């Protein structure tokens, strides 16, 4: 998955010497940070390539993890409005390592989502989680 092919679909503007990117899910302009750029590329992929309904996508949804308030980058819901895909976005220079996977796994202890993805725009890993057996299987593409 080359998310950079969706760069042309992003709305970016400069205002007061700051760059902003439009988030079609939250319907507002966000400061253009590297992680936000990756997040918006993935949103475009979800909408255009996978055909996910924008009403079933949550951005930076708050969750409680061990009593602490956390935010997951992208959470996609199935037709029954149950979370089925958790996506952790990182800036392009952040390596996708065990620490990132651990962060997703900790979030998923609360959510119990069957599919996880982590991406820094250039590299992405997707897995299907078997919560009961505490196992995962790597996938080539999103379900």
Short mmCIF file of C-alpha atoms in Angstrom, two decimals:
data_model
loop_
_atom_site.label_atom_id
_atom_site.label_comp_id
_atom_site.label_asym_id
_atom_site.label_seq_id
_atom_site.Cartn_x
_atom_site.Cartn_y
_atom_site.Cartn_z
CA UNK A 1 0.00 0.00 0.00
CA UNK A 2 1.53 3.22 -1.14
CA UNK A 3 -0.41 5.90 0.69
CA UNK A 4 1.59 8.66 -1.01
CA UNK A 5 -0.50 8.09 -4.14
CA UNK A 6 -3.31 9.89 -2.27
CA UNK A 7 -1.26 13.07 -1.73
CA UNK A 8 -3.06 14.86 -4.59
CA UNK A 9 -6.44 14.26 -2.91
CA UNK A 10 -5.45 16.12 0.27
CA UNK A 11 -6.60 19.69 0.84
CA UNK A 12 -3.69 21.77 2.18
CA UNK A 13 -3.61 25.51 2.75
CA UNK A 14 -1.31 28.12 4.26
CA UNK A 15 -2.76 30.72 6.60
CA UNK A 16 -0.88 33.11 8.89
CA UNK A 17 2.37 31.39 7.90
CA UNK A 18 1.10 28.00 9.11
CA UNK A 19 0.17 25.03 6.96
CA UNK A 20 -3.13 23.24 7.51
CA UNK A 21 -4.66 20.04 6.19
CA UNK A 22 -8.40 19.39 5.95
CA UNK A 23 -9.77 16.39 7.83
CA UNK A 24 -12.93 15.17 6.04
CA UNK A 25 -13.96 13.05 9.04
CA UNK A 26 -13.74 15.78 11.69
CA UNK A 27 -14.70 18.35 9.01
CA UNK A 28 -12.09 20.88 10.11
CA UNK A 29 -8.64 22.19 9.26
CA UNK A 30 -5.82 20.71 11.32
CA UNK A 31 -2.26 22.00 11.71
CA UNK A 32 -0.16 20.08 9.22
CA UNK A 33 2.16 17.92 11.30
CA UNK A 34 3.94 14.83 9.90
CA UNK A 35 1.68 12.41 11.81
CA UNK A 36 -1.45 14.29 10.69
CA UNK A 37 -0.24 14.07 7.08
CA UNK A 38 0.06 10.26 7.40
CA UNK A 39 -3.34 10.07 9.13
CA UNK A 40 -5.03 11.99 6.30
CA UNK A 41 -3.36 9.86 3.61
CA UNK A 42 -4.75 6.75 5.34
CA UNK A 43 -8.21 8.34 5.65
CA UNK A 44 -8.20 8.96 1.89
CA UNK A 45 -7.19 5.32 1.32
CA UNK A 46 -10.02 4.10 3.58
CA UNK A 47 -12.59 6.29 1.81
CA UNK A 48 -11.45 5.96 -1.81
CA UNK A 49 -9.83 2.54 -2.07
CA UNK A 50 -11.63 0.51 0.58
CA UNK A 51 -14.98 2.29 0.30
CA UNK A 52 -15.42 2.64 4.06
CA UNK A 53 -18.27 4.91 5.13
CA UNK A 54 -16.97 8.17 6.63
CA UNK A 55 -19.66 7.92 9.33
CA UNK A 56 -18.02 4.72 10.59
CA UNK A 57 -14.57 6.28 11.04
CA UNK A 58 -13.49 8.04 14.24
CA UNK A 59 -10.33 10.15 14.48
CA UNK A 60 -8.47 10.54 17.78
CA UNK A 61 -11.22 8.81 19.73
CA UNK A 62 -10.66 9.00 23.45
CA UNK A 63 -10.26 5.79 25.43
CA UNK A 64 -9.29 4.94 29.00
CA UNK A 65 -6.21 2.76 29.45
CA UNK A 66 -5.33 1.81 33.03
CA UNK A 67 -7.26 4.86 34.22
CA UNK A 68 -5.36 7.21 31.86
CA UNK A 69 -7.01 9.17 29.04
CA UNK A 70 -5.52 8.16 25.67
CA UNK A 71 -6.48 8.77 22.04
CA UNK A 72 -6.35 6.25 19.24
CA UNK A 73 -5.51 7.71 15.83
CA UNK A 74 -8.14 6.03 13.64
CA UNK A 75 -10.91 3.67 14.71
CA UNK A 76 -13.16 2.07 12.09
CA UNK A 77 -16.54 0.56 12.99
CA UNK A 78 -18.34 -2.32 11.27
CA UNK A 79 -21.98 -2.32 10.15
CA UNK A 80 -23.11 -3.04 13.73
CA UNK A 81 -21.08 -0.01 14.91
CA UNK A 82 -18.62 -2.26 16.72
CA UNK A 83 -14.93 -1.26 16.45
CA UNK A 84 -13.22 -3.62 14.00
CA UNK A 85 -10.04 -1.78 12.92
CA UNK A 86 -7.61 0.25 15.02
CA UNK A 87 -4.95 2.23 13.15
CA UNK A 88 -1.92 3.81 14.79
CA UNK A 89 -0.26 6.52 12.68
CA UNK A 90 3.30 7.69 13.13
CA UNK A 91 5.34 10.41 11.46
CA UNK A 92 7.40 9.13 8.49
CA UNK A 93 10.67 9.31 10.44
CA UNK A 94 9.31 7.15 13.31
CA UNK A 95 10.24 3.47 12.86
CA UNK A 96 7.47 0.91 13.24
CA UNK A 97 8.92 -1.23 15.99
CA UNK A 98 7.85 -3.27 19.00
CA UNK A 99 7.11 -0.06 20.95
CA UNK A 100 4.50 1.04 18.42
CA UNK A 101 2.98 -2.45 18.35
CA UNK A 102 2.90 -2.48 22.16
CA UNK A 103 1.10 0.90 22.18
CA UNK A 104 -1.58 -0.52 19.85
CA UNK A 105 -1.85 -3.70 21.89
CA UNK A 106 -2.38 -1.71 25.10
CA UNK A 107 -5.14 0.33 23.42
CA UNK A 108 -6.65 -2.87 22.12
CA UNK A 109 -6.87 -4.43 25.59
CA UNK A 110 -9.67 -1.90 26.14
CA UNK A 111 -11.22 -2.00 22.65
CA UNK A 112 -10.77 -5.69 21.69
CA UNK A 113 -10.69 -4.85 17.98
CA UNK A 114 -10.06 -7.80 15.62
CA UNK A 115 -7.79 -5.90 13.19
CA UNK A 116 -4.81 -3.64 13.90
CA UNK A 117 -2.69 -1.54 11.58
CA UNK A 118 0.33 0.67 12.17
CA UNK A 119 1.78 2.95 9.53
CA UNK A 120 4.28 5.75 9.10
CA UNK A 121 3.15 6.34 5.52
CA UNK A 122 6.05 4.48 3.96
CA UNK A 123 5.71 1.20 5.82
CA UNK A 124 2.56 -0.42 7.18
CA UNK A 125 1.77 -3.59 9.08
CA UNK A 126 -1.70 -5.07 9.38
CA UNK A 127 -2.69 -7.97 11.57
CA UNK A 128 -5.76 -9.92 12.57
CA UNK A 129 -5.97 -10.45 16.30
CA UNK A 130 -7.29 -13.60 17.97
CA UNK A 131 -8.04 -12.06 21.37
CA UNK A 132 -9.05 -15.34 23.00
CA UNK A 133 -5.80 -17.17 22.11
CA UNK A 134 -3.62 -14.03 22.29
CA UNK A 135 -2.30 -14.63 18.76
CA UNK A 136 -2.03 -12.51 15.64
CA UNK A 137 -1.71 -13.15 11.92
CA UNK A 138 -0.07 -10.64 9.55
CA UNK A 139 -2.25 -9.58 6.60
CA UNK A 140 -1.32 -8.11 3.21
CA UNK A 141 -4.22 -5.63 3.08
CA UNK A 142 -7.03 -4.24 5.16
CA UNK A 143 -10.23 -6.28 5.35
#
